[in-house]
mmCIF file of C-alpha atoms and ligand atoms in Angstrom:
data_model
loop_
_atom_site.group_PDB
_atom_site.id
_atom_site.type_symbol
_atom_site.label_atom_id
_atom_site.label_comp_id
_atom_site.label_asym_id
_atom_site.label_seq_id
_atom_site.Cartn_x
_atom_site.Cartn_y
_atom_site.Cartn_z
ATOM 1 C CA MET A 1 -0.065 -15.804 -14.485
ATOM 2 C CA SER A 2 -3.670 -15.662 -15.639
ATOM 3 C CA LEU A 3 -5.205 -11.898 -14.759
ATOM 4 C CA THR A 4 -9.071 -12.613 -14.950
ATOM 5 C CA PRO A 5 -9.729 -8.802 -14.333
ATOM 6 C CA ASP A 6 -13.426 -9.344 -13.051
ATOM 7 C CA PHE A 7 -11.379 -10.694 -9.885
ATOM 8 C CA HIS A 8 -8.771 -8.311 -9.620
ATOM 9 C CA SER A 9 -8.268 -5.719 -6.443
ATOM 10 C CA GLY A 10 -7.501 -2.696 -8.056
ATOM 11 C CA ILE A 11 -3.807 -2.971 -7.771
ATOM 12 C CA ASN A 12 -1.161 -5.706 -6.959
ATOM 13 C CA HIS A 13 2.210 -5.864 -6.860
ATOM 14 C CA GLY A 14 2.929 -8.040 -9.947
ATOM 15 C CA VAL A 15 6.076 -9.022 -8.947
ATOM 16 C CA ALA A 16 6.286 -11.193 -5.702
ATOM 17 C CA PRO A 17 7.381 -8.382 -3.573
ATOM 18 C CA VAL A 18 10.722 -10.328 -1.690
ATOM 19 C CA THR A 19 12.285 -10.961 -4.870
ATOM 20 C CA TYR A 20 11.196 -7.848 -6.289
ATOM 21 C CA GLY A 21 12.467 -7.688 -10.290
ATOM 22 C CA GLN A 22 11.694 -11.664 -10.958
ATOM 23 C CA GLY A 23 8.682 -12.271 -11.540
ATOM 24 C CA ASP A 24 7.369 -13.050 -14.580
ATOM 25 C CA ARG A 25 7.639 -9.540 -15.967
ATOM 26 C CA PRO A 26 10.266 -7.547 -16.022
ATOM 27 C CA PRO A 27 10.292 -3.690 -13.907
ATOM 28 C CA ARG A 28 7.560 -1.361 -15.675
ATOM 29 C CA GLY A 29 9.712 2.079 -16.037
ATOM 30 C CA ASP A 30 12.887 3.765 -16.618
ATOM 31 C CA TYR A 31 14.840 2.081 -14.333
ATOM 32 C CA GLY A 32 17.958 3.816 -16.049
ATOM 33 C CA SER A 33 17.219 7.663 -14.936
ATOM 34 C CA ALA A 34 17.100 6.849 -11.514
ATOM 35 C CA ARG A 35 19.819 7.919 -9.323
ATOM 36 C CA ALA A 36 21.720 5.069 -7.017
ATOM 37 C CA ASP A 37 18.796 5.618 -3.856
ATOM 38 C CA TYR A 38 16.254 4.696 -7.107
ATOM 39 C CA THR A 39 14.252 8.195 -6.783
ATOM 40 C CA CYS A 40 13.782 10.010 -10.342
ATOM 41 C CA GLU A 41 12.837 13.269 -11.777
ATOM 42 C CA GLN A 42 8.779 13.393 -11.784
ATOM 43 C CA GLY A 43 8.923 14.505 -15.153
ATOM 44 C CA TRP A 44 5.106 16.675 -14.596
ATOM 45 C CA ALA A 45 5.956 18.463 -17.983
ATOM 46 C CA ALA A 46 5.545 15.544 -20.137
ATOM 47 C CA TYR A 47 2.350 14.006 -18.724
ATOM 48 C CA THR A 48 -0.334 13.870 -21.656
ATOM 49 C CA GLU A 49 -3.946 16.151 -21.931
ATOM 50 C CA ALA A 50 -4.739 12.494 -21.629
ATOM 51 C CA GLU A 51 -3.603 10.816 -18.707
ATOM 52 C CA HIS A 52 -4.766 13.866 -16.976
ATOM 53 C CA ASP A 53 -8.144 12.492 -17.864
ATOM 54 C CA LEU A 54 -7.511 9.369 -16.464
ATOM 55 C CA TYR A 55 -5.990 10.613 -13.443
ATOM 56 C CA ARG A 56 -9.663 12.947 -13.223
ATOM 57 C CA ARG A 57 -11.349 9.802 -13.962
ATOM 58 C CA LEU A 58 -9.512 7.609 -11.418
ATOM 59 C CA HIS A 59 -9.976 9.741 -8.515
ATOM 60 C CA GLU A 60 -13.378 11.025 -9.769
ATOM 61 C CA ARG A 61 -14.629 7.117 -9.469
ATOM 62 C CA GLN A 62 -13.106 6.041 -6.243
ATOM 63 C CA SER A 63 -13.426 9.174 -4.332
ATOM 64 C CA ALA A 64 -17.790 8.706 -5.067
ATOM 65 C CA GLN A 65 -17.316 5.418 -3.284
ATOM 66 C CA LEU A 66 -15.531 6.774 -0.246
ATOM 67 C CA PRO A 67 -18.356 7.380 2.392
ATOM 68 C CA GLY A 68 -19.449 4.763 4.541
ATOM 69 C CA LEU A 69 -16.671 2.915 3.588
ATOM 70 C CA ALA A 70 -13.261 4.308 3.944
ATOM 71 C CA CYS A 71 -12.137 5.119 7.080
ATOM 72 C CA GLU A 72 -12.837 9.094 8.361
ATOM 73 C CA GLU A 73 -8.741 9.750 8.536
ATOM 74 C CA PHE A 74 -8.845 8.892 5.075
ATOM 75 C CA ILE A 75 -11.208 11.144 3.485
ATOM 76 C CA ALA A 76 -10.486 14.126 6.062
ATOM 77 C CA ALA A 77 -6.882 13.922 4.316
ATOM 78 C CA VAL A 78 -7.624 12.337 0.080
ATOM 79 C CA GLY A 79 -8.250 16.104 -0.643
ATOM 80 C CA GLU A 80 -4.393 17.277 0.705
ATOM 81 C CA LEU A 81 -3.997 15.782 -3.028
ATOM 82 C CA GLY A 82 -4.318 18.640 -4.631
ATOM 83 C CA ALA A 83 -6.826 19.461 -7.449
ATOM 84 C CA PRO A 84 -8.204 15.564 -8.493
ATOM 85 C CA ASP A 85 -8.809 16.764 -12.231
ATOM 86 C CA ARG A 86 -4.525 16.791 -12.954
ATOM 87 C CA ILE A 87 -1.530 14.672 -11.569
ATOM 88 C CA PRO A 88 -0.281 15.702 -8.581
ATOM 89 C CA ARG A 89 3.674 17.813 -8.925
ATOM 90 C CA PHE A 90 5.069 16.220 -6.101
ATOM 91 C CA ASP A 91 7.557 18.969 -5.200
ATOM 92 C CA ALA A 92 3.807 21.105 -4.282
ATOM 93 C CA LEU A 93 2.273 17.674 -2.291
ATOM 94 C CA SER A 94 5.810 17.457 -0.255
ATOM 95 C CA GLU A 95 5.870 21.283 0.727
ATOM 96 C CA ARG A 96 1.893 20.702 1.944
ATOM 97 C CA LEU A 97 3.111 16.764 3.237
ATOM 98 C CA TYR A 98 5.991 18.121 5.040
ATOM 99 C CA ARG A 99 4.192 20.996 7.077
ATOM 100 C CA ALA A 100 1.695 18.452 8.442
ATOM 101 C CA THR A 101 3.980 15.294 9.249
ATOM 102 C CA ARG A 102 7.661 16.123 7.938
ATOM 103 C CA TRP A 103 7.672 13.760 5.164
ATOM 104 C CA GLU A 104 7.955 13.769 1.511
ATOM 105 C CA VAL A 105 7.085 12.288 -1.812
ATOM 106 C CA VAL A 106 9.528 11.450 -4.151
ATOM 107 C CA ALA A 107 9.558 9.919 -7.325
ATOM 108 C CA VAL A 108 10.516 6.424 -8.600
ATOM 109 C CA PRO A 109 10.745 4.768 -11.841
ATOM 110 C CA GLY A 110 8.566 1.251 -10.292
ATOM 111 C CA LEU A 111 8.921 -1.427 -8.074
ATOM 112 C CA ILE A 112 11.973 -1.132 -6.025
ATOM 113 C CA PRO A 113 14.306 -3.288 -3.913
ATOM 114 C CA GLU A 114 13.308 -4.216 -0.294
ATOM 115 C CA GLU A 115 16.609 -2.031 0.958
ATOM 116 C CA ALA A 116 16.243 1.213 -0.784
ATOM 117 C CA PHE A 117 12.520 0.909 -0.224
ATOM 118 C CA PHE A 118 12.704 0.804 3.095
ATOM 119 C CA ARG A 119 15.796 3.473 3.583
ATOM 120 C CA LEU A 120 13.656 5.768 1.471
ATOM 121 C CA LEU A 121 10.269 5.224 4.699
ATOM 122 C CA ALA A 122 13.164 5.440 7.033
ATOM 123 C CA ASN A 123 14.132 8.837 5.952
ATOM 124 C CA ARG A 124 10.299 9.994 5.437
ATOM 125 C CA ARG A 125 10.340 9.637 1.637
ATOM 126 C CA PHE A 126 7.197 7.363 0.127
ATOM 127 C CA PRO A 127 7.967 6.707 -2.787
ATOM 128 C CA VAL A 128 6.046 7.247 -5.723
ATOM 129 C CA THR A 129 5.637 5.462 -9.119
ATOM 130 C CA GLY A 130 5.895 8.965 -12.318
ATOM 131 C CA TRP A 131 4.013 6.613 -14.364
ATOM 132 C CA LEU A 132 0.267 6.270 -15.032
ATOM 133 C CA ARG A 133 -1.422 3.396 -16.206
ATOM 134 C CA ARG A 134 -2.834 2.594 -19.902
ATOM 135 C CA PRO A 135 -6.656 3.506 -20.379
ATOM 136 C CA GLU A 136 -7.349 0.107 -20.962
ATOM 137 C CA GLU A 137 -5.755 -0.612 -17.811
ATOM 138 C CA PHE A 138 -9.165 1.092 -15.906
ATOM 139 C CA ASP A 139 -10.181 -1.545 -14.153
ATOM 140 C CA TYR A 140 -6.892 -3.242 -13.277
ATOM 141 C CA VAL A 141 -3.350 -2.697 -13.797
ATOM 142 C CA VAL A 142 -0.450 -5.294 -12.034
ATOM 143 C CA GLU A 143 1.613 -2.784 -10.890
ATOM 144 C CA PRO A 144 1.803 0.398 -8.709
ATOM 145 C CA ASP A 145 1.290 3.622 -10.866
ATOM 146 C CA VAL A 146 0.690 6.897 -10.134
ATOM 147 C CA PHE A 147 -2.762 6.604 -9.072
ATOM 148 C CA HIS A 148 -2.814 3.600 -6.615
ATOM 149 C CA ASP A 149 0.223 5.444 -4.836
ATOM 150 C CA LEU A 150 -0.544 8.659 -4.858
ATOM 151 C CA PHE A 151 -4.672 8.226 -3.888
ATOM 152 C CA GLY A 152 -4.394 4.677 -2.277
ATOM 153 C CA HIS A 153 -1.263 5.862 -0.120
ATOM 154 C CA VAL A 154 -0.051 9.562 0.544
ATOM 155 C CA PRO A 155 -3.390 10.996 2.241
ATOM 156 C CA LEU A 156 -3.070 8.718 5.301
ATOM 157 C CA LEU A 157 0.936 10.223 5.471
ATOM 158 C CA PHE A 158 -1.041 13.492 6.200
ATOM 159 C CA ASN A 159 -2.052 11.287 9.466
ATOM 160 C CA PRO A 160 0.666 12.115 12.233
ATOM 161 C CA VAL A 161 0.246 8.812 14.212
ATOM 162 C CA PHE A 162 -0.028 6.954 10.253
ATOM 163 C CA ALA A 163 3.161 8.793 9.140
ATOM 164 C CA ASP A 164 5.030 7.565 12.223
ATOM 165 C CA TYR A 165 4.008 3.947 11.858
ATOM 166 C CA MET A 166 5.339 4.381 7.779
ATOM 167 C CA GLN A 167 8.591 5.587 9.183
ATOM 168 C CA ALA A 168 9.254 2.025 12.103
ATOM 169 C CA TYR A 169 8.014 -0.016 9.291
ATOM 170 C CA GLY A 170 10.944 1.300 7.103
ATOM 171 C CA ALA A 171 13.174 1.481 9.788
ATOM 172 C CA GLY A 172 12.295 -2.321 10.660
ATOM 173 C CA GLY A 173 12.984 -3.372 7.351
ATOM 174 C CA LEU A 174 16.250 -2.222 7.262
ATOM 175 C CA LYS A 175 17.049 -4.137 10.233
ATOM 176 C CA ALA A 176 14.994 -7.197 8.415
ATOM 177 C CA SER A 177 17.151 -7.070 5.788
ATOM 178 C CA ARG A 178 20.225 -8.244 7.645
ATOM 179 C CA LEU A 179 17.837 -10.990 9.279
ATOM 180 C CA GLU A 180 16.635 -12.129 6.521
ATOM 181 C CA ALA A 181 13.010 -11.650 7.623
ATOM 182 C CA CYS A 182 11.975 -9.147 4.698
ATOM 183 C CA GLU A 183 8.890 -12.332 3.300
ATOM 184 C CA TYR A 184 7.260 -11.042 6.528
ATOM 185 C CA LEU A 185 7.582 -7.649 6.701
ATOM 186 C CA ALA A 186 6.154 -7.771 3.313
ATOM 187 C CA ARG A 187 3.279 -9.299 4.620
ATOM 188 C CA LEU A 188 2.841 -7.239 7.438
ATOM 189 C CA TYR A 189 3.063 -4.448 4.893
ATOM 190 C CA TRP A 190 0.284 -6.194 2.813
ATOM 191 C CA TYR A 191 -2.303 -7.040 5.357
ATOM 192 C CA THR A 192 -1.674 -3.217 7.305
ATOM 193 C CA VAL A 193 -0.373 -0.304 4.447
ATOM 194 C CA GLU A 194 -2.201 -1.952 1.627
ATOM 195 C CA PHE A 195 -4.736 -4.326 2.131
ATOM 196 C CA GLY A 196 -6.160 -3.207 6.048
ATOM 197 C CA LEU A 197 -9.264 -2.701 7.755
ATOM 198 C CA ILE A 198 -9.740 -0.469 10.960
ATOM 199 C CA ALA A 199 -12.801 -1.308 13.049
ATOM 200 C CA THR A 200 -14.413 2.099 14.222
ATOM 201 C CA PRO A 201 -18.073 2.591 15.704
ATOM 202 C CA ALA A 202 -19.670 2.995 13.381
ATOM 203 C CA GLY A 203 -17.900 -0.258 12.025
ATOM 204 C CA LEU A 204 -15.164 -1.590 9.721
ATOM 205 C CA ARG A 205 -13.627 1.166 7.502
ATOM 206 C CA ALA A 206 -10.989 0.317 4.806
ATOM 207 C CA TYR A 207 -7.736 2.014 5.653
ATOM 208 C CA GLY A 208 -5.079 -0.430 2.898
ATOM 209 C CA ALA A 209 -3.911 1.955 -0.158
ATOM 210 C CA GLY A 210 -4.570 -1.514 -2.452
ATOM 211 C CA ILE A 211 -8.070 -1.369 -0.977
ATOM 212 C CA LEU A 212 -8.889 2.564 -1.301
ATOM 213 C CA SER A 213 -7.338 2.458 -4.459
ATOM 214 C CA SER A 214 -9.138 -0.382 -6.172
ATOM 215 C CA ALA A 215 -12.494 -0.273 -8.011
ATOM 216 C CA GLY A 216 -14.002 -3.017 -6.702
ATOM 217 C CA GLU A 217 -12.329 -4.378 -3.699
ATOM 218 C CA LEU A 218 -13.060 -1.157 -1.495
ATOM 219 C CA ARG A 219 -16.889 -2.383 -1.544
ATOM 220 C CA TYR A 220 -15.755 -5.983 -1.232
ATOM 221 C CA SER A 221 -13.617 -5.901 1.808
ATOM 222 C CA VAL A 222 -15.557 -4.096 3.734
ATOM 223 C CA THR A 223 -19.025 -5.020 2.687
ATOM 224 C CA SER A 224 -18.984 -8.628 1.275
ATOM 225 C CA PRO A 225 -19.478 -12.206 2.959
ATOM 226 C CA GLN A 226 -17.197 -14.211 1.351
ATOM 227 C CA PRO A 227 -13.447 -12.784 3.043
ATOM 228 C CA ARG A 228 -12.628 -13.910 6.361
ATOM 229 C CA ARG A 229 -11.786 -10.733 8.883
ATOM 230 C CA ILE A 230 -9.190 -11.533 11.757
ATOM 231 C CA GLY A 231 -8.447 -9.407 14.634
ATOM 232 C CA PHE A 232 -5.034 -7.391 14.478
ATOM 233 C CA ASP A 233 -2.492 -10.053 15.432
ATOM 234 C CA LEU A 234 1.392 -9.360 14.551
ATOM 235 C CA GLU A 235 2.437 -12.966 14.293
ATOM 236 C CA ARG A 236 -0.274 -14.322 12.952
ATOM 237 C CA MET A 237 -0.165 -12.216 9.776
ATOM 238 C CA MET A 238 3.909 -12.046 9.499
ATOM 239 C CA ARG A 239 2.780 -16.096 9.199
ATOM 240 C CA THR A 240 -0.079 -15.879 6.327
ATOM 241 C CA ARG A 241 0.772 -15.730 2.696
ATOM 242 C CA TYR A 242 -1.419 -13.205 0.487
ATOM 243 C CA LYS A 243 -2.753 -13.114 -2.679
ATOM 244 C CA ILE A 244 -1.087 -10.172 -5.350
ATOM 245 C CA ASP A 245 -4.176 -11.316 -8.571
ATOM 246 C CA THR A 246 -7.146 -11.570 -6.380
ATOM 247 C CA TYR A 247 -8.984 -9.981 -3.866
ATOM 248 C CA GLN A 248 -7.929 -10.999 -1.012
ATOM 249 C CA ALA A 249 -9.166 -14.355 1.056
ATOM 250 C CA ALA A 250 -8.931 -12.447 4.650
ATOM 251 C CA TYR A 251 -8.186 -9.255 5.292
ATOM 252 C CA PHE A 252 -6.580 -7.879 9.304
ATOM 253 C CA VAL A 253 -8.838 -5.455 10.946
ATOM 254 C CA ILE A 254 -6.410 -3.112 13.583
ATOM 255 C CA ASP A 255 -8.488 -1.387 16.441
ATOM 256 C CA SER A 256 -6.476 2.301 15.893
ATOM 257 C CA PHE A 257 -3.428 3.808 14.356
ATOM 258 C CA ASP A 258 -2.259 3.302 17.804
ATOM 259 C CA GLN A 259 -2.010 -0.032 18.063
ATOM 260 C CA LEU A 260 -0.693 -0.282 14.462
ATOM 261 C CA PHE A 261 2.275 2.061 15.629
ATOM 262 C CA ASP A 262 3.235 0.391 19.533
ATOM 263 C CA ALA A 263 3.103 -3.320 17.762
ATOM 264 C CA THR A 264 6.198 -2.086 15.872
ATOM 265 C CA ALA A 265 7.747 -0.595 19.289
ATOM 266 C CA PRO A 266 9.409 -4.662 20.560
ATOM 267 C CA ASP A 267 12.511 -5.795 18.810
ATOM 268 C CA PHE A 268 11.243 -8.178 15.522
ATOM 269 C CA THR A 269 13.847 -10.847 16.949
ATOM 270 C CA PRO A 270 11.964 -12.770 18.549
ATOM 271 C CA VAL A 271 8.865 -12.452 17.081
ATOM 272 C CA TYR A 272 10.995 -13.273 13.560
ATOM 273 C CA ARG A 273 11.846 -16.760 15.485
ATOM 274 C CA ARG A 274 7.962 -17.109 16.423
ATOM 275 C CA VAL A 275 7.348 -16.964 13.301
ATOM 276 C CA ALA A 276 9.493 -19.242 11.479
ATOM 277 C CA GLU A 277 8.085 -22.173 14.503
ATOM 278 C CA GLY A 278 5.087 -21.054 13.852
ATOM 279 C CA GLY A 279 4.955 -22.084 10.412
ATOM 280 C CA GLU A 280 3.467 -20.649 7.507
ATOM 281 C CA LEU A 281 -0.263 -20.336 7.097
ATOM 282 C CA ALA A 282 -2.618 -20.384 3.614
ATOM 283 C CA PRO A 283 -3.951 -16.801 2.950
ATOM 284 C CA ASP A 284 -8.168 -18.012 3.621
ATOM 285 C CA SER A 285 -7.007 -20.218 7.029
ATOM 286 C CA LEU A 286 -8.407 -19.622 10.340
ATOM 287 C CA LEU A 287 -7.323 -20.504 13.641
ATOM 288 C CA PRO A 288 -8.974 -21.299 17.151
ATOM 289 C CA ALA A 289 -7.201 -18.149 18.356
ATOM 290 C CA ASP A 290 -8.825 -15.530 14.978
ATOM 291 C CA ARG A 291 -10.582 -13.085 16.665
ATOM 292 C CA VAL A 292 -13.091 -13.315 13.712
ATOM 293 C CA TYR A 293 -15.343 -10.559 12.814
HETATM 294 N N1 LIG B 301 9.092 -0.342 -4.224
HETATM 295 N N2 LIG B 301 8.421 1.870 -5.530
HETATM 296 C C1 LIG B 301 7.756 0.354 -4.841
HETATM 297 N N3 LIG B 301 6.500 0.759 -4.003
HETATM 298 C C2 LIG B 301 6.352 -0.467 -2.671
HETATM 299 O O1 LIG B 301 5.284 -0.031 -2.656
HETATM 300 C C3 LIG B 301 7.183 -0.744 -2.810
HETATM 301 C C4 LIG B 301 8.360 -1.544 -3.330
HETATM 302 N N4 LIG B 301 8.988 -2.664 -3.018
HETATM 303 C C5 LIG B 301 9.260 -3.418 -2.213
HETATM 304 C C6 LIG B 301 7.772 -3.431 -1.912
HETATM 305 N N5 LIG B 301 6.906 -2.437 -2.332
HETATM 306 C C7 LIG B 301 7.549 -4.382 -0.335
HETATM 307 O O2 LIG B 301 8.148 -6.033 -0.914
HETATM 308 C C8 LIG B 301 7.840 -3.910 0.536
HETATM 309 O O3 LIG B 301 6.813 -5.182 2.059
HETATM 310 C C9 LIG B 301 9.030 -4.028 0.996
HETATM 311 FE FE1 LIG B 302 1.527 0.229 -2.774
#
């Protein structure tokens, strides 16, 4: 896969999410030390001063560009990660997070199989990769590292409605893995949790972790005239393929986190059937029914 750094979002999941580990790159991280549920120790003492400093510089660069681009709920919660100059200890962070929404952060060696991932989310345990990108990956890293998972994903887990959506997504995933609908859920995850936008009275704002942890895609997703921005439509998103190594061609816009949570209420079996019948859509497709921003 040719990786041209100037056109990358700050993160993508490198391996095609559904065919976990079969991507053209071997999984990165020490999976030998992981438990049966794929969790492992964070190994906080092993981080070097250079790694803490790289984390500090990543945190500083992203924090500077949040106003006017990140949603208010994210900005209000990002401070919960703790001191911005050192990689947080997951156990201390989990104590704060558990008090807020009964979630905890658990260390994993990197990307884990869908079933294990869904099961952790269904149990309100968010998997955070232990390793940090290398200095030469400052602007772009293929796999999710500790900065993407912590800075991108954890702050919104302090938001009660979003926290419930994440658990509902995990619970739905456990059912989907029996229905072979993992690809549809992976797309839903991608266009919401990773690259979602939310409409606010002040304009569109980012809430997706892949955007919020990206040096360039945060501004691009909210302000560039190039990508499509389409109103949230569950089946439309489940039909739409996504690109994993460039900025997104389309972003989907929710009206509220309640809308996201409410969408997980119905039984997805008929949804999956209609998605299968509807057929796949290219990332840059446009349908007559699309609510375009
Ligand atoms: N594993 N550690 C980790 N983090 C993820 O975000 C992740 C994963 N495995 C699979 C996956 N995401 C996606 O396929 C989800 O859509 C299931
Ligand atoms: Fe992610």
